[in-house]
């Protein structure tokens, strides 16, 4: 999704802005631009496509003396990904430049009004109304704060805006509503960014403006104002990521680096969360649960449904948050809402979470990014400690979310007096990081399977119970980064239609980590094999499979509680190797954004 960076200080802005944008490139974008402000005025440089195109336009950034600027990576929503639509957008009078993350929902009405006043637009974006309105408001008030207050009162939708006014050449102004924004004072000036990786290594603490806050950054410090324009202060938090954590280092891709960091993330998450109390949630009294999330986080919720229903007999509702937000959700007053999100900024997840809160349910957040919107809106948190995740396709954060879910299962079991279950979950978690390391060590074997899979155009992924939740994630990974169509199917459901798509050589990946269901899943595999499919079976420990049934990838022995995660990890590695074999970029897959902050 769009990325924003800003800098005002003693140093040169252009090199800092370009470095910040490259740190945000992982989020996905299709054009980029920057605006610089100095004695000679305000100017912008923008380019369609990758950051390299913008860098070419800038030339040597060290030759640009300006010490104030804002920059942006755009993921097109309103208007094609062209240079004209790239941010920053400037006012008709050339006196204001703006970068924006979010959507101005009433932009059509505002545009019509401005066009009636004779203002010509140069882009198809929703954003361009903002600099024009600001320019008019500044002319009327001669004060940036008053101008921003007037304009934001008229804007509907979600926004984080960074603004340069030509008349105030040392300042950057910013305002946010429902879109993320962080501001910080560094050694050489003040910074703002939409996302933490851009700030790592530049400052030691960071401030998150609240809803509607307006910020003025100067070379020596920053001031905050609330939505009425009154000065406010907000707490400073330590910057969670070090510079090394957001650099690729020796690794050729972020996804491979992050896959290899997954066991550490699970160990850190488990250690910290098992020690954490959640008294406000009264888990002993919870009678049902509702999991919500998008993409991989939704798959974690599906896993949660199987686990909580099977082991604690608690009914669970789970659905993609984009559906949940528009559905009537019949839940009792004793239900617990659990929102799962790596970024904590996914618009659909936040909307569904707010809906559960409106129903009066307590909300537990399982979130990886400290200080994100979901961390602020949750009543209690189980933070995942996977560290910054930069590859678009999640791996280590997904694994840490599964660990957090298991910790929640253990805590709920404990609170309900199910001591044996609580103990079993804790024991399973304690050996999980080692088993994950052993799974990752299967890489050479997985590579051989990937070479075969890379030639396919479509594939099926089969599983039952918690293995079905795991193959949903496995199939998503393959689709996201290798562009092979993959469909996850409950193993017993395949014969009711989908089997008609199976033909000679169709790859079928089956996950069989649940001894209780292995025989049943194998029947489904036999059905496709006898119709020409090429099965790859992921089995745990000693599970016996006849060599005729298919190729076998033997995962380490693990408790049935944790074994599906080993399957998902192996399938993520399989997807990565398939993608690399096909020559596509795993870190920045086409059309995808790391965190979708618009609906
Ligand atoms: C996007 C990403 C997915 C991710 C989903 C939820 O669609 O491409 O990989 O699973 O958002 O993101 P979240 O940050 O809420 O976990």
Coordinates of C-alpha atoms and ligand atoms in Angstrom, one line a residue:
X1 CA 0.0 0.0 0.0
X2 CA 1.1 3.6 -0.3
X3 CA 4.2 4.6 1.6
X4 CA 5.0 8.1 3.0
X5 CA 8.3 9.6 4.2
X6 CA 9.2 13.1 5.2
X7 CA 12.3 14.8 6.5
X8 CA 13.2 18.3 7.7
X9 CA 16.6 18.9 9.3
X10 CA 20.2 19.9 8.9
X11 CA 21.1 17.3 6.3
X12 CA 20.0 16.9 2.7
X13 CA 16.5 15.7 2.2
X14 CA 16.7 13.9 -1.2
X15 CA 19.1 11.0 -0.2
X16 CA 17.2 10.5 3.1
X17 CA 13.8 10.4 1.3
X18 CA 15.0 7.9 -1.3
X19 CA 16.5 5.7 1.3
X20 CA 13.2 5.8 3.2
X21 CA 11.2 5.0 0.1
X22 CA 13.3 2.0 -0.6
X23 CA 12.7 0.7 2.9
X24 CA 8.9 1.0 2.2
X25 CA 9.1 -0.6 -1.3
X26 CA 8.2 -4.0 0.2
X27 CA 4.6 -2.7 0.8
X28 CA 4.0 -2.8 -3.0
X29 CA 3.6 0.2 -5.3
X30 CA 3.5 1.2 -8.9
X31 CA 4.8 4.8 -9.0
X32 CA 6.8 7.1 -6.8
X33 CA 7.7 10.7 -6.3
X34 CA 9.1 13.4 -4.0
X35 CA 8.7 17.1 -3.4
X36 CA 11.5 19.3 -2.0
X37 CA 11.2 22.8 -0.6
X38 CA 14.0 25.4 -0.4
X39 CA 14.8 29.0 -0.9
X40 CA 14.0 28.8 -4.6
X41 CA 10.6 27.3 -4.0
X42 CA 8.8 24.0 -4.2
X43 CA 9.4 21.4 -6.9
X44 CA 8.4 17.8 -7.5
X45 CA 9.9 14.8 -9.3
X46 CA 7.7 11.8 -10.1
X47 CA 8.0 8.6 -12.1
X48 CA 5.8 5.7 -13.1
X49 CA 7.1 2.2 -12.2
X50 CA 9.8 1.1 -9.8
X51 CA 11.9 3.4 -7.6
X52 CA 14.8 3.1 -10.0
X53 CA 12.8 5.2 -12.4
X54 CA 12.4 8.0 -9.8
X55 CA 16.1 7.7 -8.9
X56 CA 17.0 8.1 -12.5
X57 CA 14.9 11.3 -12.7
X58 CA 16.5 12.6 -9.5
X59 CA 20.1 11.9 -10.6
X60 CA 22.7 12.2 -7.8
X61 CA 20.5 13.0 -4.8
X62 CA 23.6 14.4 -3.0
X63 CA 23.7 17.3 -5.4
X64 CA 20.3 18.5 -4.3
X65 CA 20.8 21.0 -1.4
X66 CA 17.2 21.1 0.0
X67 CA 16.8 20.0 3.6
X68 CA 13.0 19.7 3.6
X69 CA 11.0 17.2 1.6
X70 CA 8.2 14.6 1.4
X71 CA 8.1 11.5 -0.7
X72 CA 5.6 8.7 -1.6
X73 CA 5.2 5.3 -3.1
X74 CA 1.8 4.9 -4.7
X75 CA -0.3 1.8 -5.1
X76 CA -2.9 2.9 -7.5
X77 CA -6.6 3.0 -6.4
X78 CA -8.1 6.1 -8.1
X79 CA -6.5 6.6 -11.5
X80 CA -4.0 4.5 -13.4
X81 CA -0.4 4.1 -12.2
X82 CA 1.0 6.9 -14.4
X83 CA 3.4 9.7 -13.7
X84 CA 0.5 12.2 -13.7
X85 CA -1.3 10.3 -11.0
X86 CA 1.8 9.8 -8.9
X87 CA 2.2 11.8 -5.7
X88 CA 3.1 14.5 -4.6
X89 CA 0.2 16.5 -6.0
X90 CA 0.5 20.2 -6.1
X91 CA -2.0 23.1 -5.8
X92 CA -3.0 25.1 -8.9
X93 CA -1.0 28.0 -7.4
X94 CA 2.1 25.9 -7.0
X95 CA 2.3 26.8 -3.3
X96 CA 1.3 23.5 -1.7
X97 CA 2.5 19.9 -2.2
X98 CA 0.8 16.8 -0.7
X99 CA 1.4 13.1 -0.4
X100 CA -1.5 10.9 0.8
X101 CA -2.1 7.4 2.0
X102 CA -5.8 6.4 2.1
X103 CA -8.9 7.4 0.2
X104 CA -10.8 10.7 0.1
X105 CA -14.3 9.3 -0.3
X106 CA -16.1 12.6 -1.1
X107 CA -13.4 13.6 -3.7
X108 CA -16.0 13.8 -6.5
X109 CA -18.1 16.4 -4.9
X110 CA -15.1 18.4 -3.8
X111 CA -13.6 18.2 -7.3
X112 CA -16.8 19.4 -8.9
X113 CA -16.9 22.3 -6.5
X114 CA -13.3 23.3 -7.3
X115 CA -13.8 22.9 -11.0
X116 CA -16.8 25.3 -10.8
X117 CA -14.3 27.8 -9.3
X118 CA -12.2 27.4 -12.4
X119 CA -9.5 25.1 -10.9
X120 CA -8.0 22.7 -13.5
X121 CA -7.0 19.2 -12.3
X122 CA -4.0 17.5 -13.7
X123 CA -4.6 13.9 -12.3
X124 CA -7.4 11.4 -11.9
X125 CA -6.7 10.9 -8.2
X126 CA -8.9 11.4 -5.2
X127 CA -5.9 13.1 -3.6
X128 CA -5.6 16.2 -5.8
X129 CA -8.5 18.0 -4.2
X130 CA -6.4 18.3 -1.0
X131 CA -3.6 20.6 -2.2
X132 CA -6.1 22.8 -4.1
X133 CA -8.3 23.1 -1.0
X134 CA -5.3 23.8 1.2
X135 CA -4.0 26.5 -1.1
X136 CA -7.4 28.3 -1.0
X137 CA -7.6 27.9 2.8
X138 CA -4.1 29.2 3.3
X139 CA -4.8 32.2 1.2
X140 CA -7.8 32.9 3.5
X141 CA -6.2 32.2 6.9
X142 CA -2.5 32.8 6.3
X143 CA -1.8 30.1 8.9
X144 CA -1.0 26.4 8.0
X145 CA -2.8 25.0 11.1
X146 CA -6.0 26.9 10.5
X147 CA -5.9 25.9 6.8
X148 CA -5.5 22.2 7.7
X149 CA -8.2 22.4 10.3
X150 CA -10.6 23.9 7.7
X151 CA -9.8 21.4 5.0
X152 CA -9.8 18.3 7.1
X153 CA -13.3 19.1 8.4
X154 CA -14.4 18.8 4.8
X155 CA -12.6 15.5 4.0
X156 CA -14.4 12.2 4.3
X157 CA -12.6 8.9 4.3
X158 CA -9.2 7.7 5.5
X159 CA -6.0 9.7 5.2
X160 CA -2.4 10.3 6.3
X161 CA -1.3 13.4 4.6
X162 CA 2.2 15.0 4.6
X163 CA 2.1 18.6 3.4
X164 CA 4.7 21.2 2.2
X165 CA 3.8 24.9 2.1
X166 CA 6.1 27.1 -0.1
X167 CA 5.5 30.0 2.3
X168 CA 6.9 27.9 5.3
X169 CA 9.9 26.3 3.7
X170 CA 11.4 24.7 6.8
X171 CA 8.2 22.9 8.0
X172 CA 6.4 19.8 7.1
X173 CA 2.8 19.5 8.2
X174 CA 1.0 16.2 8.6
X175 CA -2.4 15.0 9.6
X176 CA -3.9 11.5 10.0
X177 CA -7.3 9.9 10.3
X178 CA -7.7 6.1 10.0
X179 CA -4.3 5.7 8.2
X180 CA -1.0 5.0 9.9
X181 CA 1.6 7.7 10.6
X182 CA 4.6 7.9 12.8
X183 CA 6.7 10.9 13.6
X184 CA 10.1 11.1 15.3
X185 CA 13.0 13.4 16.2
X186 CA 16.3 12.0 15.0
X187 CA 19.9 13.2 15.5
X188 CA 19.9 15.3 12.3
X189 CA 16.3 16.4 12.1
X190 CA 12.7 15.3 12.2
X191 CA 11.2 12.4 10.3
X192 CA 7.7 11.2 9.4
X193 CA 6.7 7.8 7.9
X194 CA 3.7 5.7 7.3
X195 CA 5.5 2.6 8.4
X196 CA 8.3 1.8 10.9
X197 CA 11.0 0.3 8.6
X198 CA 11.5 3.7 7.1
X199 CA 12.6 5.0 10.6
X200 CA 14.7 2.1 11.8
X201 CA 18.2 3.2 12.7
X202 CA 17.4 6.9 12.3
X203 CA 15.9 7.7 15.7
X204 CA 15.5 5.9 19.0
X205 CA 11.9 6.8 19.8
X206 CA 8.8 7.4 17.9
X207 CA 5.4 9.1 18.4
X208 CA 2.1 7.9 16.9
X209 CA -0.3 10.8 16.4
X210 CA -3.9 10.0 17.5
X211 CA -7.0 10.1 15.2
X212 CA -7.3 13.6 13.7
X213 CA -4.0 14.9 15.1
X214 CA -2.1 17.5 13.2
X215 CA 1.7 17.6 13.4
X216 CA 4.2 20.3 12.5
X217 CA 7.8 19.1 12.0
X218 CA 10.6 21.6 12.0
X219 CA 14.4 20.9 11.8
X220 CA 14.7 21.1 15.6
X221 CA 11.5 19.4 16.9
X222 CA 7.8 18.7 16.4
X223 CA 4.5 20.0 17.8
X224 CA 1.2 18.1 17.9
X225 CA -2.3 19.5 17.8
X226 CA -5.6 17.7 18.3
X227 CA -8.5 17.9 15.9
X228 CA -9.6 21.2 17.4
X229 CA -6.2 22.7 17.0
X230 CA -5.3 22.6 20.7
X231 CA -1.6 21.6 21.5
X232 CA -1.3 18.0 22.7
X233 CA 1.4 15.6 23.6
X234 CA 1.5 11.9 22.8
X235 CA 3.6 9.2 24.4
X236 CA 7.0 8.3 22.8
X237 CA 7.7 4.7 22.2
X238 CA 11.0 3.0 21.5
X239 CA 11.6 2.3 17.8
X240 CA 10.9 -1.4 17.6
X241 CA 13.2 -2.4 14.7
X242 CA 16.9 -2.1 14.3
X243 CA 18.4 -1.2 10.9
X244 CA 19.7 -4.8 10.5
X245 CA 16.2 -6.2 10.9
X246 CA 14.9 -4.3 7.9
X247 CA 17.9 -5.0 5.6
X248 CA 18.4 -8.1 3.5
X249 CA 22.0 -8.5 4.5
X250 CA 23.5 -11.7 3.0
X251 CA 20.2 -13.1 2.0
X252 CA 19.1 -12.9 -1.7
X253 CA 15.4 -12.4 -0.8
X254 CA 13.5 -11.1 2.3
X255 CA 11.1 -14.1 2.1
X256 CA 14.0 -16.6 2.5
X257 CA 15.5 -14.5 5.3
X258 CA 12.1 -14.3 7.1
X259 CA 11.3 -18.0 6.6
X260 CA 14.6 -18.8 8.4
X261 CA 13.7 -16.3 11.2
X262 CA 10.4 -18.1 11.7
X263 CA 11.5 -20.5 14.5
X264 CA 13.1 -17.6 16.5
X265 CA 9.9 -15.6 16.1
X266 CA 7.8 -18.5 17.4
X267 CA 10.2 -19.0 20.3
X268 CA 10.1 -15.3 21.3
X269 CA 6.4 -15.1 20.9
X270 CA 5.7 -18.3 23.0
X271 CA 8.1 -17.3 25.8
X272 CA 6.7 -13.8 26.1
X273 CA 3.0 -14.7 25.8
X274 CA 2.9 -17.7 28.1
X275 CA 4.1 -15.3 30.8
X276 CA 1.5 -12.7 30.0
X277 CA -1.8 -12.5 31.9
X278 CA -5.1 -11.5 30.3
X279 CA -7.2 -10.8 33.3
X280 CA -9.6 -8.3 31.6
X281 CA -10.8 -11.0 29.2
X282 CA -12.1 -13.4 31.8
X283 CA -11.2 -16.4 29.6
X284 CA -12.9 -18.8 32.1
X285 CA -16.3 -17.3 31.3
X286 CA -15.8 -17.2 27.5
X287 CA -18.4 -19.4 25.8
X288 CA -17.7 -18.8 22.1
X289 CA -15.1 -17.1 19.9
X290 CA -15.1 -15.0 16.7
X291 CA -11.8 -14.9 14.8
X292 CA -11.3 -12.3 12.1
X293 CA -8.5 -11.5 9.7
X294 CA -7.6 -11.3 6.1
X295 CA -5.5 -13.5 3.9
X296 CA -3.1 -15.5 5.9
X297 CA -4.4 -14.1 9.2
X298 CA -7.9 -15.5 8.2
X299 CA -6.3 -18.9 7.7
X300 CA -4.9 -18.7 11.3
X301 CA -8.5 -18.1 12.4
X302 CA -9.7 -21.2 10.5
X303 CA -7.0 -23.2 12.3
X304 CA -8.3 -21.6 15.6
X305 CA -11.9 -22.8 14.8
X306 CA -10.7 -26.4 14.5
X307 CA -8.6 -26.2 17.6
X308 CA -11.0 -24.5 20.0
X309 CA -14.0 -26.5 18.9
X310 CA -12.2 -29.8 19.0
X311 CA -10.3 -29.4 22.3
X312 CA -12.5 -27.1 24.3
X313 CA -15.9 -27.6 22.7
X314 CA -16.3 -23.8 22.2
X315 CA -18.2 -22.7 19.1
X316 CA -16.2 -20.5 16.8
X317 CA -17.2 -18.2 14.0
X318 CA -14.5 -17.3 11.5
X319 CA -14.7 -15.5 8.2
X320 CA -12.6 -13.1 6.1
X321 CA -13.0 -9.7 7.8
X322 CA -14.2 -8.2 4.6
X323 CA -17.3 -10.4 4.9
X324 CA -17.7 -10.2 8.6
X325 CA -17.9 -6.4 8.5
X326 CA -21.1 -6.5 6.4
X327 CA -22.7 -9.5 7.9
X328 CA -25.0 -9.9 10.9
X329 CA -22.9 -11.8 13.4
X330 CA -25.1 -13.6 15.9
X331 CA -22.9 -13.8 19.0
X332 CA -23.8 -14.1 22.6
X333 CA -22.7 -11.7 25.3
X334 CA -20.1 -14.3 26.4
X335 CA -18.2 -14.3 23.1
X336 CA -14.6 -13.1 22.7
X337 CA -13.6 -11.3 19.5
X338 CA -10.1 -12.1 18.3
X339 CA -8.6 -9.9 15.5
X340 CA -5.5 -11.3 13.8
X341 CA -3.2 -9.1 11.8
X342 CA 0.5 -8.8 11.0
X343 CA 0.4 -5.1 10.2
X344 CA -2.5 -4.1 12.5
X345 CA -3.6 -1.7 9.8
X346 CA -5.7 -3.8 7.4
X347 CA -8.8 -1.7 6.8
X348 CA -11.2 -4.7 6.6
X349 CA -9.9 -6.2 9.8
X350 CA -10.1 -2.9 11.7
X351 CA -13.7 -2.4 10.4
X352 CA -14.8 -5.9 11.5
X353 CA -13.0 -5.4 14.8
X354 CA -14.9 -2.2 15.4
X355 CA -18.1 -3.9 14.6
X356 CA -17.5 -6.6 17.3
X357 CA -16.7 -3.9 19.8
X358 CA -20.0 -2.1 18.9
X359 CA -21.7 -5.4 19.7
X360 CA -20.2 -5.0 23.2
X361 CA -17.6 -7.9 22.9
X362 CA -14.2 -7.7 24.3
X363 CA -11.5 -7.6 21.6
X364 CA -8.2 -9.4 21.7
X365 CA -5.6 -8.4 19.2
X366 CA -3.0 -10.7 17.8
X367 CA -0.7 -8.1 16.1
X368 CA 2.9 -8.0 15.0
X369 CA 3.4 -4.2 14.6
X370 CA 3.6 -2.4 17.9
X371 CA 1.8 0.9 17.9
X372 CA -0.4 0.0 15.0
X373 CA -4.1 0.9 14.9
X374 CA -5.3 -2.5 16.0
X375 CA -3.0 -2.4 19.1
X376 CA -4.6 0.8 20.1
X377 CA -8.2 -0.4 19.5
X378 CA -7.9 -3.8 21.2
X379 CA -8.9 -4.4 24.8
X380 CA -6.1 -6.8 25.3
X381 CA -3.1 -7.9 23.2
X382 CA -1.2 -11.0 22.4
X383 CA 1.6 -9.3 20.5
X384 CA 3.5 -11.6 18.1
X385 CA 7.2 -11.0 18.2
X386 CA 8.2 -12.1 14.7
X387 CA 10.1 -8.8 14.1
X388 CA 9.6 -6.6 11.0
X389 CA 8.3 -8.6 8.1
X390 CA 9.1 -7.1 4.7
X391 CA 8.3 -9.8 2.1
X392 CA 4.7 -9.3 0.9
X393 CA 3.9 -13.0 1.4
X394 CA 3.9 -13.6 5.2
X395 CA 5.9 -16.4 6.7
X396 CA 7.4 -15.6 10.1
X397 CA 4.4 -13.5 11.1
X398 CA 2.0 -16.3 10.1
X399 CA 4.0 -18.8 12.2
X400 CA 4.1 -16.4 15.2
X401 CA 0.3 -15.9 14.9
X402 CA -0.2 -19.7 15.1
X403 CA 2.0 -19.7 18.2
X404 CA -0.1 -16.9 19.7
X405 CA -3.3 -18.8 18.9
X406 CA -1.9 -21.9 20.7
X407 CA -1.0 -19.8 23.7
X408 CA -4.5 -18.5 23.8
X409 CA -5.8 -22.1 23.7
X410 CA -3.5 -23.0 26.6
X411 CA -4.6 -19.9 28.6
X412 CA -8.3 -20.6 27.9
X413 CA -7.9 -24.3 28.9
X414 CA -6.2 -23.2 32.1
X415 CA -8.9 -20.7 32.9
X416 CA -11.5 -23.3 32.4
X417 CA -9.7 -25.8 34.6
X418 CA -8.6 -28.0 31.7
X419 CA -5.1 -28.4 33.1
X420 CA -4.2 -31.5 31.0
X421 CA -4.9 -29.7 27.8
X422 CA -3.1 -26.5 28.9
X423 CA 0.0 -28.7 29.7
X424 CA -0.2 -30.5 26.4
X425 CA -0.3 -27.3 24.5
X426 CA 2.7 -25.8 26.4
X427 CA 4.7 -29.0 25.9
X428 CA 3.9 -28.9 22.1
X429 CA 5.0 -25.3 22.0
X430 CA 8.3 -25.9 23.8
X431 CA 9.6 -28.3 21.1
X432 CA 8.1 -26.4 18.1
X433 CA 11.0 -24.0 17.3
X434 CA 13.4 -27.0 17.0
X435 CA 10.9 -28.9 14.8
X436 CA 10.6 -25.8 12.6
X437 CA 14.4 -25.7 12.2
X438 CA 14.4 -29.4 11.2
X439 CA 11.6 -28.7 8.7
X440 CA 13.6 -25.8 7.2
X441 CA 16.6 -28.2 6.9
X442 CA 14.5 -30.2 4.4
X443 CA 15.2 -27.4 1.9
X444 CA 17.2 -29.5 -0.6
X445 CA 14.5 -32.1 -0.8
X446 CA 11.8 -29.5 -1.1
X447 CA 13.8 -27.8 -4.0
X448 CA 13.5 -31.0 -6.0
X449 CA 9.7 -31.0 -5.6
X450 CA 9.6 -27.3 -6.5
X451 CA 11.4 -28.0 -9.8
X452 CA 8.5 -30.3 -10.8
X453 CA 5.8 -28.0 -9.5
X454 CA 7.3 -25.0 -11.4
X455 CA 6.1 -26.5 -14.7
X456 CA 2.5 -26.7 -13.6
X457 CA -0.3 -24.2 -14.4
X458 CA -2.6 -25.3 -11.6
X459 CA -2.4 -27.4 -8.5
X460 CA -4.6 -28.8 -5.7
X461 CA -3.8 -28.8 -2.0
X462 CA -5.7 -31.3 0.2
X463 CA -6.1 -31.6 3.9
X464 CA -8.7 -32.4 6.6
X465 CA -9.3 -30.6 9.9
X466 CA -6.4 -28.5 10.9
X467 CA -4.5 -29.7 7.9
X468 CA -7.1 -28.1 5.7
X469 CA -6.4 -24.8 7.5
X470 CA -2.6 -25.4 6.7
X471 CA -3.2 -26.2 3.0
X472 CA -5.3 -23.0 2.6
X473 CA -2.1 -21.1 3.6
X474 CA 0.1 -23.4 1.5
X475 CA -2.0 -22.8 -1.6
X476 CA -2.2 -19.1 -1.0
X477 CA 1.7 -18.9 -0.8
X478 CA 2.0 -20.6 -4.2
X479 CA -0.6 -18.3 -5.8
X480 CA 0.9 -15.2 -4.3
X481 CA 4.4 -15.5 -5.5
X482 CA 4.7 -18.1 -8.2
X483 CA 1.4 -17.2 -10.0
X484 CA 0.4 -20.8 -10.4
X485 CA -3.2 -21.3 -9.7
X486 CA -3.6 -23.4 -6.6
X487 CA -6.8 -24.5 -4.9
X488 CA -7.0 -25.7 -1.3
X489 CA -9.7 -28.3 -0.8
X490 CA -11.0 -30.4 2.1
X491 CA -9.8 -33.8 1.1
X492 CA -13.2 -35.4 1.3
X493 CA -14.9 -32.7 -0.7
X494 CA -12.8 -33.1 -3.8
X495 CA -14.9 -35.9 -5.3
X496 CA -18.0 -33.6 -5.3
X497 CA -17.0 -31.7 -8.4
X498 CA -13.5 -30.4 -8.4
X499 CA -12.1 -33.9 -9.3
X500 CA -13.3 -33.2 -12.8
X501 CA -10.3 -30.8 -13.2
X502 CA -7.8 -33.5 -12.4
X503 CA -5.9 -34.8 -15.3
X504 CA -2.6 -36.6 -16.2
X505 CA 0.2 -34.9 -14.3
X506 CA -1.9 -32.5 -12.1
X507 CA 0.2 -31.7 -9.0
X508 CA -1.6 -32.5 -5.7
X509 CA 0.0 -31.5 -2.4
X510 CA -1.6 -33.3 0.5
X511 CA -0.9 -32.5 4.2
X512 CA -1.3 -35.4 6.5
X513 CA -0.2 -34.4 10.0
X514 CA -3.2 -35.7 11.9
X515 CA -2.9 -39.5 12.6
X516 CA -6.6 -39.7 13.3
X517 CA -7.4 -38.5 9.8
X518 CA -4.5 -39.8 7.7
X519 CA -6.4 -42.9 6.4
X520 CA -9.3 -40.7 5.3
X521 CA -7.1 -38.1 3.5
X522 CA -5.2 -40.9 1.8
X523 CA -8.5 -42.2 0.2
X524 CA -8.9 -38.7 -1.3
X525 CA -5.3 -38.9 -2.6
X526 CA -5.9 -42.3 -4.1
X527 CA -9.0 -41.0 -5.9
X528 CA -6.9 -38.3 -7.7
X529 CA -3.9 -40.5 -8.2
X530 CA -5.9 -43.1 -10.1
X531 CA -7.0 -40.2 -12.4
X532 CA -3.5 -39.3 -13.3
X533 CA -2.6 -36.8 -10.5
X534 CA 1.0 -36.5 -9.2
X535 CA 0.7 -36.4 -5.4
X536 CA 3.2 -35.0 -3.0
X537 CA 2.4 -36.1 0.6
X538 CA 3.6 -34.1 3.6
X539 CA 3.6 -36.6 6.5
X540 CA 4.8 -36.3 10.1
X541 CA 7.1 -38.6 12.0
X542 CA 6.5 -42.3 11.5
X543 CA 3.2 -42.1 9.5
X544 CA 3.4 -45.0 7.0
X545 CA 2.5 -44.4 3.4
X546 CA 2.9 -46.8 0.5
X547 CA 5.4 -45.5 -2.0
X548 CA 2.9 -46.0 -4.8
X549 CA 0.6 -43.4 -3.4
X550 CA 3.0 -40.5 -4.2
X551 CA 6.2 -38.8 -3.3
X552 CA 6.7 -38.3 0.4
X553 CA 8.1 -35.3 2.2
X554 CA 8.7 -36.5 5.8
X555 CA 8.3 -33.8 8.4
X556 CA 9.7 -34.0 11.9
X557 CA 7.6 -35.7 14.6
X558 CA 5.4 -33.2 16.3
X559 CA 2.3 -33.0 18.4
X560 CA -0.9 -33.0 16.3
X561 CA -1.5 -29.5 17.8
X562 CA 1.6 -28.0 16.2
X563 CA 2.2 -30.4 13.3
X564 CA 0.0 -28.4 10.8
X565 CA 2.4 -25.5 11.2
X566 CA 5.3 -27.6 10.1
X567 CA 3.2 -28.5 7.0
X568 CA 2.5 -24.8 6.3
X569 CA 6.2 -24.0 6.8
X570 CA 7.3 -26.7 4.3
X571 CA 4.6 -25.5 1.8
X572 CA 5.9 -21.9 2.2
X573 CA 9.4 -23.1 1.3
X574 CA 7.9 -25.1 -1.6
X575 CA 6.2 -22.0 -2.9
X576 CA 9.4 -19.9 -2.5
X577 CA 11.5 -22.4 -4.4
X578 CA 8.8 -22.8 -7.1
X579 CA 8.8 -19.0 -7.5
X580 CA 12.6 -18.8 -7.7
X581 CA 12.7 -21.6 -10.2
X582 CA 10.1 -19.7 -12.4
X583 CA 12.1 -16.5 -12.0
X584 CA 9.5 -14.4 -10.3
X585 CA 10.2 -12.0 -7.4
X586 CA 9.0 -13.5 -4.1
X587 CA 9.4 -10.2 -2.2
X588 CA 7.2 -8.0 -4.4
X589 CA 4.6 -10.1 -6.2
X590 CA 2.6 -8.4 -8.9
X591 CA -0.6 -6.5 -7.9
X592 CA -0.2 -7.3 -4.2
X593 CA 0.4 -5.0 -1.3
X594 CA 1.8 -6.0 2.1
X595 CA -0.9 -4.3 4.0
X596 CA -4.2 -3.2 2.5
X597 CA -5.2 -0.1 4.3
X598 CA -8.1 0.7 2.0
X599 CA -11.3 -1.2 1.5
Ligands
LIG1 C1 -2.6 -8.5 2.4 C2 -1.3 -9.3 2.2 C3 -1.5 -10.7 2.8 C4 -2.0 -10.6 4.3 C5 -3.2 -9.8 4.4 C6 -3.6 -9.4 5.8 O1 -3.6 -9.0 1.6 O2 -0.9 -9.4 0.9 O3 -0.3 -11.5 2.7 O4 -2.2 -11.9 4.8 O5 -3.0 -8.5 3.7 O6 -2.6 -8.6 6.4 P1 -2.4 -8.3 7.9 O7 -1.3 -7.3 8.0 O8 -3.7 -7.8 8.4 O9 -2.0 -9.6 8.5

